[in-house]
Structure formats: structure tokens, C-alpha cells
Amino acid sequence: MIKEKGLSYTQAREELIDLLLHASTPLSYDNIKNSLSMDKATFYRNTALFEAAEIISSFESNDKKRYYFIEQNLHPHFICTNCNSIECLKEDIIYALNGYKIESITIKGLCPRCQKNE
Amino acid sequence: MIKEKGLSYTQAREELIDLLLHASTPLSYDNIKNSLSMDKATFYRNTALFEAAEIISSFESNDKKRYYFIEQNLHPHFICTNCNSIECLKEDIIYALNGYKIESITIKGLCPRCQKNE
DNA sequence: AAATTAAATGCAACTAAGTCGCATTTAATA
DNA sequence: TATTAAATGCGACTTAGTTGCATTTAATTT
Ligand SMILES: [Mn+2]
Ligand SMILES: [Mn+2]
Ligand SMILES: [Zn+2]
Ligand SMILES: [Zn+2]
């Protein structure tokens, strides 16, 4: 995966791809910093590189943090504006936009739990 | 609009609502700081208040800035990951999510212009 | 209309996610 | 194994957004 894109294969990169591949939702640096052996500068440099190589995608959440993910089937992510939780929405929307290339879709609002408790 | 929600009516609040009502795309503090007479602390305190009162919505863009908008018909916004431009997509998607309340939808990718030039 | 008061504002200091420069290490190739 | 360009770690830095506090203002009471 890394080598396919002509990138050199390092421990840090393997570790990062591995974490994202096995994650069930998008992850921020903060989420995984304790599981990472690399420095945060390396984390961010590699996520930027992987995004440019179209290996991963990302979005900014409500909490000012960026979340990264690898996904085969393009599906939307839901961000709760109350509890900041992030969920994968299984309903594949899409949905082609003429002339645009779609990388990610994020829907913001209230999750079922937060909507009840308000 | 402000008073309807039981909020007190101040010059700063009127100015802010007015700007957002007449904007053709979502706006960040940076976009309008030169048109604003209020301090940035006031800007952010009022946007937070208006969001809680459900008068405005917002999303985080690619450029680490938060964009605010008022819109009658819920439509998605497109953010280009290359040039950071933001567009209103007129095709109303949606699309109800069972149990969720939807406040905004953002689609990230490459805009037609950036997709050509790559 | 003036007095009261709680809320709104401006200012400056602060926070924290992400970035950058540079010295050191490591992966790739010869 | 030696070479070298690229990757990493570290600390300093940037900057959007937040917070505490003194001052001002909107709303209510007299
Ligand atoms: Mn997902
Ligand atoms: Mn719009
Ligand atoms: Zn929630
Ligand atoms: Zn573009």
C-alpha cells in the first residue's frame, strides 16, 4: 500500500497505516498518541503525505481536531455537535457530483442519544 | 430573530446576523473581521450563542477555520481540499437519518477547476 | 426620565492543535 | 558495507479560538 504509491516504507508509516486500517471510526492524533511510537511532527507529516497520495482521508471535527481514516466504501460520517462523538453511517449515500471529486462527507447534528436528552 | 429566541438585542448581534443573512456562502471570522466593529471575543461568544439557539450553523473547513451560516433550505457545502474554496451545492440532498437531527452537511474533495489542473 | 443591575463587550493574556527548522537517524541503492 | 537523500525527533513557533476581568450597555424598576 505504501510502496505501491512509491513512498518509502518506514516503521512509523507502517504503524500509522496499521492503526488506521484496523480502526472502526476515524482517529485524531490525540486519540492515538499513546499508542504511537512516533513524534507528533512525524504523525502529521505522514498523514499529509498519505492524503496527498490518496491513501487516507480526513476531516475536521467539532472539537478542532482532525480525524483520519482509510475506507474502501465511501460512506458519510456523523459528528454530534453536543457530545462530539463520531459515527460511520452505513447507508452509502452517494451521489456523484458532476465535475467534482468527492473524498469525504460529514454530517453534523445531534446523535439519537443527545437528541433525547435535551 | 434574536428576540424571538429570548436573547437581548445588541448592536453587535444585529451586525453579525445581518452579515450572515446577506452572505452568499458561509463566512469565517477572518473573512469578515474588517467589516466587523466588534471584538473577536464578542464574535465567537455570539456565534456560540446563536448556534445554541439554533439561529446559525457552522462547520470546520480544511483551513482550520470555522465557517458560519444562516440558511433556510438545508443544502450541502462543498470544500475543495486543494484551493479551500467553499461552495453551496444547490441540489438539496436529503435524506432523513432516523433518530438524528441534521444541522449541516459538508462534502470534501476537489472542485472542478482543481481537478482539471492536476 | 433616572437609577439599578445583570448581561454584553473590549482588551490582553492564554490555550492547544498543528507546523517548521535543524541536527540526527534510517531506508534505499550502489 | 559505504553512500546519500529522505525520514524522524525535538523544541520553538504559529494562530484560531478561549477566558478572566474591568468597563459599558441593554433591559427593567422606581
Ligand atoms: Mn467510517
Ligand atoms: Mn450555503
Ligand atoms: Zn451526541
Ligand atoms: Zn479547488
PDB file of C-alpha atoms (C1' of nucleotides) and ligand atoms in Angstrom:
ATOM      1  CA  MET A   1       0.000   0.000   0.000  1.00  0.00           C
ATOM      2  CA  ILE A   2       2.773   2.403   0.958  1.00  0.00           C
ATOM      3  CA  LYS A   3       5.162   1.059  -1.634  1.00  0.00           C
ATOM      4  CA  GLU A   4       2.503   0.996  -4.330  1.00  0.00           C
ATOM      5  CA  LYS A   5       2.491   4.781  -4.208  1.00  0.00           C
ATOM      6  CA  GLY A   6       6.278   4.978  -4.460  1.00  0.00           C
ATOM      7  CA  LEU A   7       6.717   6.046  -0.848  1.00  0.00           C
ATOM      8  CA  SER A   8       9.492   4.627   1.258  1.00  0.00           C
ATOM      9  CA  TYR A   9       8.483   2.097   3.814  1.00  0.00           C
ATOM     10  CA  THR A  10       9.326   3.128   7.376  1.00  0.00           C
ATOM     11  CA  GLN A  11       8.375   1.819  10.786  1.00  0.00           C
ATOM     12  CA  ALA A  12       6.390   4.927  11.555  1.00  0.00           C
ATOM     13  CA  ARG A  13       4.407   4.668   8.330  1.00  0.00           C
ATOM     14  CA  GLU A  14       3.619   1.013   8.812  1.00  0.00           C
ATOM     15  CA  GLU A  15       2.457   1.686  12.343  1.00  0.00           C
ATOM     16  CA  LEU A  16       0.215   4.534  11.234  1.00  0.00           C
ATOM     17  CA  ILE A  17      -1.394   2.667   8.336  1.00  0.00           C
ATOM     18  CA  ASP A  18      -1.903  -0.335  10.554  1.00  0.00           C
ATOM     19  CA  LEU A  19      -3.724   1.694  13.180  1.00  0.00           C
ATOM     20  CA  LEU A  20      -5.978   3.377  10.664  1.00  0.00           C
ATOM     21  CA  LEU A  21      -6.737   0.140   8.841  1.00  0.00           C
ATOM     22  CA  HIS A  22      -7.966  -1.516  12.000  1.00  0.00           C
ATOM     23  CA  ALA A  23      -9.870   1.437  13.402  1.00  0.00           C
ATOM     24  CA  SER A  24     -13.638   1.319  13.481  1.00  0.00           C
ATOM     25  CA  THR A  25     -14.011   5.093  13.254  1.00  0.00           C
ATOM     26  CA  PRO A  26     -11.799   7.990  12.165  1.00  0.00           C
ATOM     27  CA  LEU A  27      -8.968   8.809  14.571  1.00  0.00           C
ATOM     28  CA  SER A  28      -7.271  12.002  15.690  1.00  0.00           C
ATOM     29  CA  TYR A  29      -3.692  12.380  16.833  1.00  0.00           C
ATOM     30  CA  ASP A  30      -4.990  12.856  20.314  1.00  0.00           C
ATOM     31  CA  ASN A  31      -6.915   9.575  20.149  1.00  0.00           C
ATOM     32  CA  ILE A  32      -3.871   7.501  19.449  1.00  0.00           C
ATOM     33  CA  LYS A  33      -0.886   9.437  20.692  1.00  0.00           C
ATOM     34  CA  ASN A  34      -0.328   6.952  23.484  1.00  0.00           C
ATOM     35  CA  SER A  35      -0.286   4.061  21.038  1.00  0.00           C
ATOM     36  CA  LEU A  36       2.089   5.793  18.671  1.00  0.00           C
ATOM     37  CA  SER A  37       5.837   5.497  18.920  1.00  0.00           C
ATOM     38  CA  MET A  38       6.410   8.371  16.511  1.00  0.00           C
ATOM     39  CA  ASP A  39       6.569  12.056  17.326  1.00  0.00           C
ATOM     40  CA  LYS A  40       3.588  14.241  16.518  1.00  0.00           C
ATOM     41  CA  ALA A  41       5.549  16.058  13.808  1.00  0.00           C
ATOM     42  CA  THR A  42       6.075  12.709  12.125  1.00  0.00           C
ATOM     43  CA  PHE A  43       2.435  11.813  12.560  1.00  0.00           C
ATOM     44  CA  TYR A  44       1.278  14.996  10.867  1.00  0.00           C
ATOM     45  CA  ARG A  45       3.902  14.853   8.131  1.00  0.00           C
ATOM     46  CA  ASN A  46       2.879  11.313   7.290  1.00  0.00           C
ATOM     47  CA  THR A  47      -0.840  11.946   7.365  1.00  0.00           C
ATOM     48  CA  ALA A  48      -0.286  14.870   4.986  1.00  0.00           C
ATOM     49  CA  LEU A  49       1.765  12.641   2.736  1.00  0.00           C
ATOM     50  CA  PHE A  50      -0.805   9.854   2.776  1.00  0.00           C
ATOM     51  CA  GLU A  51      -3.576  12.263   1.973  1.00  0.00           C
ATOM     52  CA  ALA A  52      -1.652  13.622  -0.999  1.00  0.00           C
ATOM     53  CA  ALA A  53      -1.086  10.038  -2.146  1.00  0.00           C
ATOM     54  CA  GLU A  54      -4.787   9.341  -1.636  1.00  0.00           C
ATOM     55  CA  ILE A  55      -4.171   6.547   0.823  1.00  0.00           C
ATOM     56  CA  ILE A  56      -6.153   8.186   3.616  1.00  0.00           C
ATOM     57  CA  SER A  57      -8.810  10.865   4.014  1.00  0.00           C
ATOM     58  CA  SER A  58      -9.628  13.224   6.838  1.00  0.00           C
ATOM     59  CA  PHE A  59     -11.978  15.834   8.135  1.00  0.00           C
ATOM     60  CA  GLU A  60     -12.049  18.460  10.850  1.00  0.00           C
ATOM     61  CA  SER A  61     -14.445  17.700  13.638  1.00  0.00           C
ATOM     62  CA  ASN A  62     -16.219  19.982  16.016  1.00  0.00           C
ATOM     63  CA  ASP A  63     -13.524  19.720  18.649  1.00  0.00           C
ATOM     64  CA  LYS A  64     -10.908  21.440  16.473  1.00  0.00           C
ATOM     65  CA  LYS A  65      -9.152  18.166  15.864  1.00  0.00           C
ATOM     66  CA  ARG A  66      -8.541  16.491  12.543  1.00  0.00           C
ATOM     67  CA  TYR A  67      -9.697  12.901  12.098  1.00  0.00           C
ATOM     68  CA  TYR A  68      -8.060  10.472   9.676  1.00  0.00           C
ATOM     69  CA  PHE A  69      -9.412   7.304   8.138  1.00  0.00           C
ATOM     70  CA  ILE A  70      -8.896   4.687   5.463  1.00  0.00           C
ATOM     71  CA  GLU A  71     -12.014   3.353   3.865  1.00  0.00           C
ATOM     72  CA  GLN A  72     -12.876   1.187   0.968  1.00  0.00           C
ATOM     73  CA  ASN A  73     -16.501   2.107   0.534  1.00  0.00           C
ATOM     74  CA  LEU A  74     -17.213   5.806   0.690  1.00  0.00           C
ATOM     75  CA  HIS A  75     -19.734   6.458   3.429  1.00  0.00           C
ATOM     76  CA  PRO A  76     -20.647   9.567   5.402  1.00  0.00           C
ATOM     77  CA  HIS A  77     -19.552  10.272   8.947  1.00  0.00           C
ATOM     78  CA  PHE A  78     -21.800  11.759  11.527  1.00  0.00           C
ATOM     79  CA  ILE A  79     -20.479  14.203  14.124  1.00  0.00           C
ATOM     80  CA  CYS A  80     -22.597  15.051  17.126  1.00  0.00           C
ATOM     81  CA  THR A  81     -22.353  18.726  17.942  1.00  0.00           C
ATOM     82  CA  ASN A  82     -23.265  18.030  21.524  1.00  0.00           C
ATOM     83  CA  CYS A  83     -21.113  15.078  22.596  1.00  0.00           C
ATOM     84  CA  ASN A  84     -18.566  15.236  19.732  1.00  0.00           C
ATOM     85  CA  SER A  85     -18.955  11.543  19.018  1.00  0.00           C
ATOM     86  CA  ILE A  86     -18.201  10.321  15.514  1.00  0.00           C
ATOM     87  CA  GLU A  87     -20.060   7.518  13.796  1.00  0.00           C
ATOM     88  CA  CYS A  88     -19.794   5.789  10.458  1.00  0.00           C
ATOM     89  CA  LEU A  89     -23.093   5.910   8.635  1.00  0.00           C
ATOM     90  CA  LYS A  90     -23.568   2.692   6.801  1.00  0.00           C
ATOM     91  CA  GLU A  91     -26.035   3.970   4.304  1.00  0.00           C
ATOM     92  CA  ASP A  92     -23.827   4.668   1.330  1.00  0.00           C
ATOM     93  CA  ILE A  93     -25.219   7.917   0.138  1.00  0.00           C
ATOM     94  CA  ILE A  94     -23.802   8.758  -2.983  1.00  0.00           C
ATOM     95  CA  TYR A  95     -24.263  10.506  -5.218  1.00  0.00           C
ATOM     96  CA  ALA A  96     -21.988  11.766  -7.860  1.00  0.00           C
ATOM     97  CA  LEU A  97     -21.361  15.457  -8.266  1.00  0.00           C
ATOM     98  CA  ASN A  98     -20.712  16.401 -11.827  1.00  0.00           C
ATOM     99  CA  GLY A  99     -17.151  17.616 -12.229  1.00  0.00           C
ATOM    100  CA  TYR A 100     -16.273  17.203  -8.557  1.00  0.00           C
ATOM    101  CA  LYS A 101     -14.220  14.527  -6.915  1.00  0.00           C
ATOM    102  CA  ILE A 102     -15.633  13.503  -3.551  1.00  0.00           C
ATOM    103  CA  GLU A 103     -13.250  12.494  -0.796  1.00  0.00           C
ATOM    104  CA  SER A 104     -15.408  12.588   2.297  1.00  0.00           C
ATOM    105  CA  ILE A 105     -18.841  13.523   3.521  1.00  0.00           C
ATOM    106  CA  THR A 106     -19.562  14.725   7.027  1.00  0.00           C
ATOM    107  CA  ILE A 107     -22.941  15.309   8.542  1.00  0.00           C
ATOM    108  CA  LYS A 108     -23.207  17.371  11.681  1.00  0.00           C
ATOM    109  CA  GLY A 109     -26.096  17.387  14.087  1.00  0.00           C
ATOM    110  CA  LEU A 110     -27.424  15.684  17.158  1.00  0.00           C
ATOM    111  CA  CYS A 111     -26.997  11.965  17.666  1.00  0.00           C
ATOM    112  CA  PRO A 112     -30.036   9.993  18.844  1.00  0.00           C
ATOM    113  CA  ARG A 113     -28.864   9.928  22.452  1.00  0.00           C
ATOM    114  CA  CYS A 114     -28.214  13.662  22.658  1.00  0.00           C
ATOM    115  CA  GLN A 115     -31.449  14.487  20.909  1.00  0.00           C
ATOM    116  CA  LYS A 116     -33.385  12.625  23.581  1.00  0.00           C
ATOM    117  CA  ASN A 117     -31.619  14.300  26.485  1.00  0.00           C
ATOM    118  CA  GLU A 118     -32.412  17.841  25.526  1.00  0.00           C
TER     119      GLU A 118
ATOM    120  CA  MET B   1     -34.982  36.682  15.074  1.00  0.00           C
ATOM    121  CA  ILE B   2     -32.723  37.473  18.003  1.00  0.00           C
ATOM    122  CA  LYS B   3     -35.580  38.475  20.271  1.00  0.00           C
ATOM    123  CA  GLU B   4     -37.674  35.501  19.222  1.00  0.00           C
ATOM    124  CA  LYS B   5     -35.173  33.308  20.995  1.00  0.00           C
ATOM    125  CA  GLY B   6     -35.252  35.432  24.128  1.00  0.00           C
ATOM    126  CA  LEU B   7     -31.783  36.898  23.560  1.00  0.00           C
ATOM    127  CA  SER B   8     -31.091  40.518  24.192  1.00  0.00           C
ATOM    128  CA  TYR B   9     -30.759  42.693  21.159  1.00  0.00           C
ATOM    129  CA  THR B  10     -27.372  44.387  20.875  1.00  0.00           C
ATOM    130  CA  GLN B  11     -25.590  46.284  18.120  1.00  0.00           C
ATOM    131  CA  ALA B  12     -23.007  43.544  17.773  1.00  0.00           C
ATOM    132  CA  ARG B  13     -25.633  40.849  17.408  1.00  0.00           C
ATOM    133  CA  GLU B  14     -27.597  42.749  14.827  1.00  0.00           C
ATOM    134  CA  GLU B  15     -24.465  43.373  12.819  1.00  0.00           C
ATOM    135  CA  LEU B  16     -23.494  39.723  12.902  1.00  0.00           C
ATOM    136  CA  ILE B  17     -26.895  38.378  11.923  1.00  0.00           C
ATOM    137  CA  ASP B  18     -27.119  40.941   9.154  1.00  0.00           C
ATOM    138  CA  LEU B  19     -23.784  39.908   7.669  1.00  0.00           C
ATOM    139  CA  LEU B  20     -24.638  36.223   7.752  1.00  0.00           C
ATOM    140  CA  LEU B  21     -28.108  36.777   6.324  1.00  0.00           C
ATOM    141  CA  HIS B  22     -26.740  38.548   3.292  1.00  0.00           C
ATOM    142  CA  ALA B  23     -23.772  36.289   2.686  1.00  0.00           C
ATOM    143  CA  SER B  24     -23.768  34.012  -0.339  1.00  0.00           C
ATOM    144  CA  THR B  25     -21.508  31.425   1.301  1.00  0.00           C
ATOM    145  CA  PRO B  26     -20.517  30.557   4.866  1.00  0.00           C
ATOM    146  CA  LEU B  27     -18.144  33.038   6.485  1.00  0.00           C
ATOM    147  CA  SER B  28     -15.256  32.778   8.913  1.00  0.00           C
ATOM    148  CA  TYR B  29     -14.144  35.386  11.411  1.00  0.00           C
ATOM    149  CA  ASP B  30     -11.154  36.008   9.230  1.00  0.00           C
ATOM    150  CA  ASN B  31     -13.378  36.658   6.211  1.00  0.00           C
ATOM    151  CA  ILE B  32     -15.268  39.465   7.848  1.00  0.00           C
ATOM    152  CA  LYS B  33     -13.071  40.817  10.612  1.00  0.00           C
ATOM    153  CA  ASN B  34     -12.518  44.036   8.684  1.00  0.00           C
ATOM    154  CA  SER B  35     -16.266  44.565   8.314  1.00  0.00           C
ATOM    155  CA  LEU B  36     -16.956  43.864  11.948  1.00  0.00           C
ATOM    156  CA  SER B  37     -16.978  46.539  14.603  1.00  0.00           C
ATOM    157  CA  MET B  38     -16.981  44.003  17.420  1.00  0.00           C
ATOM    158  CA  ASP B  39     -14.004  42.340  19.007  1.00  0.00           C
ATOM    159  CA  LYS B  40     -13.233  38.758  18.083  1.00  0.00           C
ATOM    160  CA  ALA B  41     -14.131  37.544  21.566  1.00  0.00           C
ATOM    161  CA  THR B  42     -17.581  39.003  21.044  1.00  0.00           C
ATOM    162  CA  PHE B  43     -17.814  37.462  17.601  1.00  0.00           C
ATOM    163  CA  TYR B  44     -17.056  33.996  18.941  1.00  0.00           C
ATOM    164  CA  ARG B  45     -19.247  34.373  22.009  1.00  0.00           C
ATOM    165  CA  ASN B  46     -22.163  35.406  19.843  1.00  0.00           C
ATOM    166  CA  THR B  47     -21.697  32.722  17.225  1.00  0.00           C
ATOM    167  CA  ALA B  48     -21.648  30.156  20.036  1.00  0.00           C
ATOM    168  CA  LEU B  49     -24.801  31.642  21.451  1.00  0.00           C
ATOM    169  CA  PHE B  50     -26.563  31.714  18.090  1.00  0.00           C
ATOM    170  CA  GLU B  51     -25.622  28.125  17.419  1.00  0.00           C
ATOM    171  CA  ALA B  52     -27.036  27.050  20.765  1.00  0.00           C
ATOM    172  CA  ALA B  53     -30.203  28.976  19.939  1.00  0.00           C
ATOM    173  CA  GLU B  54     -30.261  27.307  16.513  1.00  0.00           C
ATOM    174  CA  ILE B  55     -30.178  30.592  14.655  1.00  0.00           C
ATOM    175  CA  ILE B  56     -26.976  29.756  12.784  1.00  0.00           C
ATOM    176  CA  SER B  57     -24.951  26.674  11.855  1.00  0.00           C
ATOM    177  CA  SER B  58     -21.271  26.144  11.234  1.00  0.00           C
ATOM    178  CA  PHE B  59     -18.596  23.748  10.139  1.00  0.00           C
ATOM    179  CA  GLU B  60     -14.835  23.491  10.285  1.00  0.00           C
ATOM    180  CA  SER B  61     -13.161  23.811   6.937  1.00  0.00           C
ATOM    181  CA  ASN B  62      -9.854  22.496   5.749  1.00  0.00           C
ATOM    182  CA  ASP B  63      -8.040  25.656   6.638  1.00  0.00           C
ATOM    183  CA  LYS B  64      -8.628  25.205  10.372  1.00  0.00           C
ATOM    184  CA  LYS B  65     -11.166  27.973  10.382  1.00  0.00           C
ATOM    185  CA  ARG B  66     -14.794  27.724  11.391  1.00  0.00           C
ATOM    186  CA  TYR B  67     -17.432  28.926   8.916  1.00  0.00           C
ATOM    187  CA  TYR B  68     -20.835  30.190   9.976  1.00  0.00           C
ATOM    188  CA  PHE B  69     -24.052  30.452   8.008  1.00  0.00           C
ATOM    189  CA  ILE B  70     -27.788  31.003   8.193  1.00  0.00           C
ATOM    190  CA  GLU B  71     -29.834  29.043   5.745  1.00  0.00           C
ATOM    191  CA  GLN B  72     -33.465  28.349   5.204  1.00  0.00           C
ATOM    192  CA  ASN B  73     -33.179  25.322   2.966  1.00  0.00           C
ATOM    193  CA  LEU B  74     -30.709  22.727   4.154  1.00  0.00           C
ATOM    194  CA  HIS B  75     -28.172  22.134   1.414  1.00  0.00           C
ATOM    195  CA  PRO B  76     -24.657  20.674   1.447  1.00  0.00           C
ATOM    196  CA  HIS B  77     -21.480  22.699   1.238  1.00  0.00           C
ATOM    197  CA  PHE B  78     -18.530  21.658  -0.819  1.00  0.00           C
ATOM    198  CA  ILE B  79     -14.986  22.315   0.401  1.00  0.00           C
ATOM    199  CA  CYS B  80     -12.118  21.941  -2.023  1.00  0.00           C
ATOM    200  CA  THR B  81      -9.158  20.300  -0.342  1.00  0.00           C
ATOM    201  CA  ASN B  82      -6.827  21.915  -2.823  1.00  0.00           C
ATOM    202  CA  CYS B  83      -7.884  25.559  -3.023  1.00  0.00           C
ATOM    203  CA  ASN B  84     -10.017  25.663   0.165  1.00  0.00           C
ATOM    204  CA  SER B  85     -12.901  27.279  -1.671  1.00  0.00           C
ATOM    205  CA  ILE B  86     -16.384  26.757  -0.302  1.00  0.00           C
ATOM    206  CA  GLU B  87     -19.490  26.421  -2.443  1.00  0.00           C
ATOM    207  CA  CYS B  88     -23.161  25.975  -1.757  1.00  0.00           C
ATOM    208  CA  LEU B  89     -24.468  22.904  -3.522  1.00  0.00           C
ATOM    209  CA  LYS B  90     -27.919  23.604  -4.730  1.00  0.00           C
ATOM    210  CA  GLU B  91     -29.040  20.042  -5.051  1.00  0.00           C
ATOM    211  CA  ASP B  92     -30.879  19.507  -1.807  1.00  0.00           C
ATOM    212  CA  ILE B  93     -29.686  16.115  -0.817  1.00  0.00           C
ATOM    213  CA  ILE B  94     -31.582  14.754   1.850  1.00  0.00           C
ATOM    214  CA  TYR B  95     -32.399  12.467   3.309  1.00  0.00           C
ATOM    215  CA  ALA B  96     -33.532  11.940   6.785  1.00  0.00           C
ATOM    216  CA  LEU B  97     -31.490   9.972   9.229  1.00  0.00           C
ATOM    217  CA  ASN B  98     -33.633   8.063  11.630  1.00  0.00           C
ATOM    218  CA  GLY B  99     -33.189   9.403  15.151  1.00  0.00           C
ATOM    219  CA  TYR B 100     -30.615  12.007  14.153  1.00  0.00           C
ATOM    220  CA  LYS B 101     -31.064  15.726  13.781  1.00  0.00           C
ATOM    221  CA  ILE B 102     -29.113  17.098  10.846  1.00  0.00           C
ATOM    222  CA  GLU B 103     -27.624  20.582  11.108  1.00  0.00           C
ATOM    223  CA  SER B 104     -25.158  20.667   8.246  1.00  0.00           C
ATOM    224  CA  ILE B 105     -23.615  18.532   5.550  1.00  0.00           C
ATOM    225  CA  THR B 106     -20.136  19.090   4.183  1.00  0.00           C
ATOM    226  CA  ILE B 107     -18.590  17.340   1.241  1.00  0.00           C
ATOM    227  CA  LYS B 108     -14.854  17.489   0.812  1.00  0.00           C
ATOM    228  CA  GLY B 109     -12.977  16.831  -2.385  1.00  0.00           C
ATOM    229  CA  LEU B 110     -11.650  18.517  -5.463  1.00  0.00           C
ATOM    230  CA  CYS B 111     -13.614  21.254  -7.154  1.00  0.00           C
ATOM    231  CA  PRO B 112     -13.931  21.097 -10.953  1.00  0.00           C
ATOM    232  CA  ARG B 113     -11.179  23.634 -11.519  1.00  0.00           C
ATOM    233  CA  CYS B 114      -8.663  21.933  -9.234  1.00  0.00           C
ATOM    234  CA  GLN B 115      -9.473  18.537 -10.637  1.00  0.00           C
ATOM    235  CA  LYS B 116      -8.568  19.697 -14.124  1.00  0.00           C
ATOM    236  CA  ASN B 117      -5.278  21.269 -13.112  1.00  0.00           C
ATOM    237  CA  GLU B 118      -3.751  18.173 -11.573  1.00  0.00           C
TER     238      GLU B 118
ATOM    239  C1'  DA C   1     -36.643  60.057  32.806  1.00  0.00           C
ATOM    240  C1'  DA C   2     -33.106  58.444  36.133  1.00  0.00           C
ATOM    241  C1'  DA C   3     -31.442  54.587  38.861  1.00  0.00           C
ATOM    242  C1'  DT C   4     -30.435  49.785  39.097  1.00  0.00           C
ATOM    243  C1'  DT C   5     -28.453  45.565  37.744  1.00  0.00           C
ATOM    244  C1'  DA C   6     -27.362  41.689  35.207  1.00  0.00           C
ATOM    245  C1'  DA C   7     -25.670  40.728  30.963  1.00  0.00           C
ATOM    246  C1'  DA C   8     -22.621  42.073  26.904  1.00  0.00           C
ATOM    247  C1'  DT C   9     -18.357  43.886  25.389  1.00  0.00           C
ATOM    248  C1'  DG C  10     -13.190  45.027  24.717  1.00  0.00           C
ATOM    249  C1'  DC C  11      -8.800  44.037  25.833  1.00  0.00           C
ATOM    250  C1'  DA C  12      -4.943  41.339  26.818  1.00  0.00           C
ATOM    251  C1'  DA C  13      -3.290  37.121  28.283  1.00  0.00           C
ATOM    252  C1'  DC C  14      -3.771  32.451  27.421  1.00  0.00           C
ATOM    253  C1'  DT C  15      -4.545  27.562  25.223  1.00  0.00           C
ATOM    254  C1'  DA C  16      -3.677  23.918  22.214  1.00  0.00           C
ATOM    255  C1'  DA C  17      -3.680  21.693  17.531  1.00  0.00           C
ATOM    256  C1'  DG C  18      -0.777  21.711  14.157  1.00  0.00           C
ATOM    257  C1'  DT C  19       3.748  23.415  11.710  1.00  0.00           C
ATOM    258  C1'  DC C  20       8.660  24.280  10.905  1.00  0.00           C
ATOM    259  C1'  DG C  21      13.879  24.439  11.197  1.00  0.00           C
ATOM    260  C1'  DC C  22      17.574  21.823  12.103  1.00  0.00           C
ATOM    261  C1'  DA C  23      20.506  18.174  13.866  1.00  0.00           C
ATOM    262  C1'  DT C  24      20.395  13.174  13.875  1.00  0.00           C
ATOM    263  C1'  DT C  25      18.921   8.721  12.244  1.00  0.00           C
ATOM    264  C1'  DT C  26      17.379   5.452   8.909  1.00  0.00           C
ATOM    265  C1'  DA C  27      15.853   3.355   4.444  1.00  0.00           C
ATOM    266  C1'  DA C  28      17.224   2.551  -0.126  1.00  0.00           C
ATOM    267  C1'  DT C  29      20.606   1.846  -3.531  1.00  0.00           C
ATOM    268  C1'  DA C  30      25.124   1.018  -5.259  1.00  0.00           C
TER     269       DA C  30
ATOM    270  C1'  DT D   1      29.487  -2.189   3.508  1.00  0.00           C
ATOM    271  C1'  DA D   2      29.521   2.670   2.168  1.00  0.00           C
ATOM    272  C1'  DT D   3      26.851   6.454   0.443  1.00  0.00           C
ATOM    273  C1'  DT D   4      23.199   9.669   0.408  1.00  0.00           C
ATOM    274  C1'  DA D   5      18.793  11.535   0.288  1.00  0.00           C
ATOM    275  C1'  DA D   6      14.876  11.206   2.782  1.00  0.00           C
ATOM    276  C1'  DA D   7      12.535  10.473   7.411  1.00  0.00           C
ATOM    277  C1'  DT D   8      12.471  11.390  12.199  1.00  0.00           C
ATOM    278  C1'  DG D   9      12.650  13.741  16.979  1.00  0.00           C
ATOM    279  C1'  DC D  10      12.851  17.685  19.391  1.00  0.00           C
ATOM    280  C1'  DG D  11      11.917  22.212  20.612  1.00  0.00           C
ATOM    281  C1'  DA D  12      10.448  26.542  19.134  1.00  0.00           C
ATOM    282  C1'  DC D  13       6.847  28.628  16.830  1.00  0.00           C
ATOM    283  C1'  DT D  14       2.110  29.917  14.749  1.00  0.00           C
ATOM    284  C1'  DT D  15      -2.554  31.066  15.062  1.00  0.00           C
ATOM    285  C1'  DA D  16      -7.684  30.199  15.566  1.00  0.00           C
ATOM    286  C1'  DG D  17     -10.197  30.363  19.195  1.00  0.00           C
ATOM    287  C1'  DT D  18     -10.979  30.990  24.554  1.00  0.00           C
ATOM    288  C1'  DT D  19     -11.008  33.122  29.129  1.00  0.00           C
ATOM    289  C1'  DG D  20     -10.702  36.474  33.131  1.00  0.00           C
ATOM    290  C1'  DC D  21     -11.626  40.813  34.378  1.00  0.00           C
ATOM    291  C1'  DA D  22     -12.688  45.677  34.223  1.00  0.00           C
ATOM    292  C1'  DT D  23     -15.909  48.605  31.724  1.00  0.00           C
ATOM    293  C1'  DT D  24     -20.029  49.520  29.122  1.00  0.00           C
ATOM    294  C1'  DT D  25     -24.703  48.829  27.719  1.00  0.00           C
ATOM    295  C1'  DA D  26     -29.484  46.895  27.358  1.00  0.00           C
ATOM    296  C1'  DA D  27     -33.426  45.968  29.900  1.00  0.00           C
ATOM    297  C1'  DT D  28     -36.170  46.608  33.884  1.00  0.00           C
ATOM    298  C1'  DT D  29     -37.690  49.137  38.075  1.00  0.00           C
ATOM    299  C1'  DT D  30     -38.677  53.089  40.522  1.00  0.00           C
TER     300       DT D  30
HETATM  301 MN    MN E   1     -16.214   5.293   8.641  1.00  0.00          MN
HETATM  302 MN    MN E   2     -24.893  27.650   1.505  1.00  0.00          MN
HETATM  303 ZN    ZN E   3     -24.273  13.154  20.870  1.00  0.00          ZN
HETATM  304 ZN    ZN E   4     -10.389  23.849  -5.743  1.00  0.00          ZN
END
